[in-house]
CSV table of C-alpha atoms in Angstrom, one decimal:
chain,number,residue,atom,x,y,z
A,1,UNK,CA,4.4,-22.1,-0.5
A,2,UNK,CA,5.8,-19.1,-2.4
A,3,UNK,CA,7.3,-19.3,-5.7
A,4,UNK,CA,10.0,-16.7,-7.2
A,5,UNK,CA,8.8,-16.6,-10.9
A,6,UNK,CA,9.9,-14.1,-13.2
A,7,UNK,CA,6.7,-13.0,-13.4
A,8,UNK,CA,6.6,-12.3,-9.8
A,9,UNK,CA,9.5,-10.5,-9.3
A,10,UNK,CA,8.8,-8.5,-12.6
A,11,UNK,CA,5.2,-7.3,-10.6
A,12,UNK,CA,7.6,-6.3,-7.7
A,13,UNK,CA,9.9,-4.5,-9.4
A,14,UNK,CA,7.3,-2.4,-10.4
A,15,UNK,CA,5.4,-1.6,-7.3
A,16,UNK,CA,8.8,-1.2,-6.0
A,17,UNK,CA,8.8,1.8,-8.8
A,18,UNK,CA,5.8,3.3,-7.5
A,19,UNK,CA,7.1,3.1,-3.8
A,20,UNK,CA,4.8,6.0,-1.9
A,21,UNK,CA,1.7,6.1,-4.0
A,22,UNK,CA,-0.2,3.0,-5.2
A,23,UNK,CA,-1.3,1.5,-8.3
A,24,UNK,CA,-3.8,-0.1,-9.6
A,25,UNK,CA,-4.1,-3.0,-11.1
A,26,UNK,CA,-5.2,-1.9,-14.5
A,27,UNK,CA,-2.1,0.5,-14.8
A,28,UNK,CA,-0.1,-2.8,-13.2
A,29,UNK,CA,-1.7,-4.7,-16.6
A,30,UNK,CA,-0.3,-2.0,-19.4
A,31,UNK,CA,3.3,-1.4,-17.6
A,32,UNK,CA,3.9,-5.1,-17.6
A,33,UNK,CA,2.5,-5.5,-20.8
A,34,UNK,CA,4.5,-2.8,-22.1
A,35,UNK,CA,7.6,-4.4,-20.6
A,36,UNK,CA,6.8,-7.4,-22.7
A,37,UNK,CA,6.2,-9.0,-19.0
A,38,UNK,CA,1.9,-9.6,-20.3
A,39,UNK,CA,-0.1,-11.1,-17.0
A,40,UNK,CA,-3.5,-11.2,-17.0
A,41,UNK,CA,-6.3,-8.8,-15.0
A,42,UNK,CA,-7.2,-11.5,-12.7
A,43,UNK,CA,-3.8,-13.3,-12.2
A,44,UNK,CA,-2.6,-9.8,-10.8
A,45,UNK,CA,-5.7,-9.3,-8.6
A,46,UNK,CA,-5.0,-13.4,-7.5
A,47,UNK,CA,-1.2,-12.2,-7.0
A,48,UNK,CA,-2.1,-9.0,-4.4
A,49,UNK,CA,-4.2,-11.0,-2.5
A,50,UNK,CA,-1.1,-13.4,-1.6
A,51,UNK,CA,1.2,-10.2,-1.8
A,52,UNK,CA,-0.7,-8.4,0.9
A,53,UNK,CA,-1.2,-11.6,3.4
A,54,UNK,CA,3.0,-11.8,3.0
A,55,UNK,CA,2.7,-8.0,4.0
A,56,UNK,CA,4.3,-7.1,0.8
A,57,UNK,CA,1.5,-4.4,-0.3
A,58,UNK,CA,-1.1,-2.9,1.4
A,59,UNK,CA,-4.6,-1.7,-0.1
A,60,UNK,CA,-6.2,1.0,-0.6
A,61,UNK,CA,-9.5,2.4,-1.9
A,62,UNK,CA,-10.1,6.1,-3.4
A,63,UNK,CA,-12.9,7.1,-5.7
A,64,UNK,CA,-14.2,3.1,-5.7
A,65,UNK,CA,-10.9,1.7,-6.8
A,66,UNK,CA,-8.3,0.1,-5.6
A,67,UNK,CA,-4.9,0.9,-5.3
A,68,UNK,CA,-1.8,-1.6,-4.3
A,69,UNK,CA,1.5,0.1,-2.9
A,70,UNK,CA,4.5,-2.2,-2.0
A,71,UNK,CA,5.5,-2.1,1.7
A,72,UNK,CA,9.4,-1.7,2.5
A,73,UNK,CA,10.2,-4.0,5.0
A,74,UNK,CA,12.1,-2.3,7.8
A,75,UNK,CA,9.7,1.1,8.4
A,76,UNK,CA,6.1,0.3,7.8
A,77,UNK,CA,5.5,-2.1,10.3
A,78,UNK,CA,5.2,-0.1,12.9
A,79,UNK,CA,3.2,3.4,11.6
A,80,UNK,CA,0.3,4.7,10.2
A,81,UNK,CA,-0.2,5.7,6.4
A,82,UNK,CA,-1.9,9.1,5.6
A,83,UNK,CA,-3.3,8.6,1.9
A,84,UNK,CA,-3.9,12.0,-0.1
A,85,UNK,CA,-7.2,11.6,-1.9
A,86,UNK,CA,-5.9,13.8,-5.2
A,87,UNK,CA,-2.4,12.7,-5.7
A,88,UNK,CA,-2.6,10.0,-4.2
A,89,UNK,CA,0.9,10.2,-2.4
A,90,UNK,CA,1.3,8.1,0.9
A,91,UNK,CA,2.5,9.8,3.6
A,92,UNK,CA,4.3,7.6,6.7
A,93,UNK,CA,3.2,8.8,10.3
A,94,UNK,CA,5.9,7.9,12.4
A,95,UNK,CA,5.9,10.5,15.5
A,96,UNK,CA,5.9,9.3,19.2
A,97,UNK,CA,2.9,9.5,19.9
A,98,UNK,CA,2.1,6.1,17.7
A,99,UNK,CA,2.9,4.0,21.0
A,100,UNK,CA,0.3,6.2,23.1
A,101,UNK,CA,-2.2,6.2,20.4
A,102,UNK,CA,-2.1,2.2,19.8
A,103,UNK,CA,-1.9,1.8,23.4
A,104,UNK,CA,-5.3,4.3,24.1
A,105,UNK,CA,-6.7,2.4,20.9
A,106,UNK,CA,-6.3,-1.1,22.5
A,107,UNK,CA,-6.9,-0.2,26.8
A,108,UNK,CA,-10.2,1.6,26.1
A,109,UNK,CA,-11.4,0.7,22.9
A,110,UNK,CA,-9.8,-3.4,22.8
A,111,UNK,CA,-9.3,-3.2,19.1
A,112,UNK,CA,-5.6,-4.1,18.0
A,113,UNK,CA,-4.3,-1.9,14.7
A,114,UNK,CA,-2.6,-3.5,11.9
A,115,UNK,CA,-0.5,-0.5,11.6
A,116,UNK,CA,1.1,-1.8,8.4
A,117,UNK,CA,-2.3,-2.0,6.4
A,118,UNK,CA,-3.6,1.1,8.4
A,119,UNK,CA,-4.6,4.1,6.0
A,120,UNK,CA,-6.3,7.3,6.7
A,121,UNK,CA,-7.4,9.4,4.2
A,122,UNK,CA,-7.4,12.9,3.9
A,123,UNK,CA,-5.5,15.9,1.2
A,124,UNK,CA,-1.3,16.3,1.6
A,125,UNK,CA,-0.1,20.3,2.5
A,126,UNK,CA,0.6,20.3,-1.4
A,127,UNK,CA,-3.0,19.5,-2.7
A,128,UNK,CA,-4.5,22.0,0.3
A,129,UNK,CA,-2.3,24.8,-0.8
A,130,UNK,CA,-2.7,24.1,-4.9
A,131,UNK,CA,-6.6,24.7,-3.7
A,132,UNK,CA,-6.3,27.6,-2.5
């Protein structure tokens, strides 16, 4: 059973904010607690765990920690995610070749993605050309 506290919707409404590159949960702790919202370390870590089986946030790791980003509804469900590993902006892969792919993935390999908690890592166009 799910339970729309103001708590909840207040850890929402700010993953919501950070839409397109995650959080963790330690920067989760001091916003709330800076909008007077205070939740504990361990509630929040308690609270993505039941967000990400209701396909509300996906996880991430870079560097050894992990990240949460909210998941809009209507577009991530059927894509990849492309995580850069400096900014740590998400990228959507939505091209046409998803169907082939997922198809070529399941026929010769029988493994099933869950394209909405799918991540690969790598560095965005903006980070390559900043190091160069």
């Amino acid at each position: 059973m799910r339970y729309n506290t103001k708590q909840r919707e207040a850890m929402l409404a700010v993953l919501r904010e950070h839409m397109g590159k995650g959080i963790t949960v330690r920067q989760l702790v001091q916003i709330m607690k800076d909008r007077n919202t205070g939740v504990g370390e361990s509630t929040l870590y308690r609270r993505m765990r039941h967000f990400e089986d209701e396909n509300l946030v996906r996880s991430y790791k870079l560097n050894g920690e992990s990240y949460y980003e909210f998941l809009p509804q209507d577009d991530c469900m059927h894509h990849l995610h492309l995580v850069c590993k400096n900014c740590h902006r998400t990228l959507h892969l939505d091209c046409d070749f998803m169907e082939h792919f997922n198809d070529h993935v399941l026929k010769e390999h029988g493994f099933r993605i869950d394209r909405p908690k799918s991540v690969i890592y790598g560095v965005c166009k903006e980070c390559a050309e900043e190091d160069e």
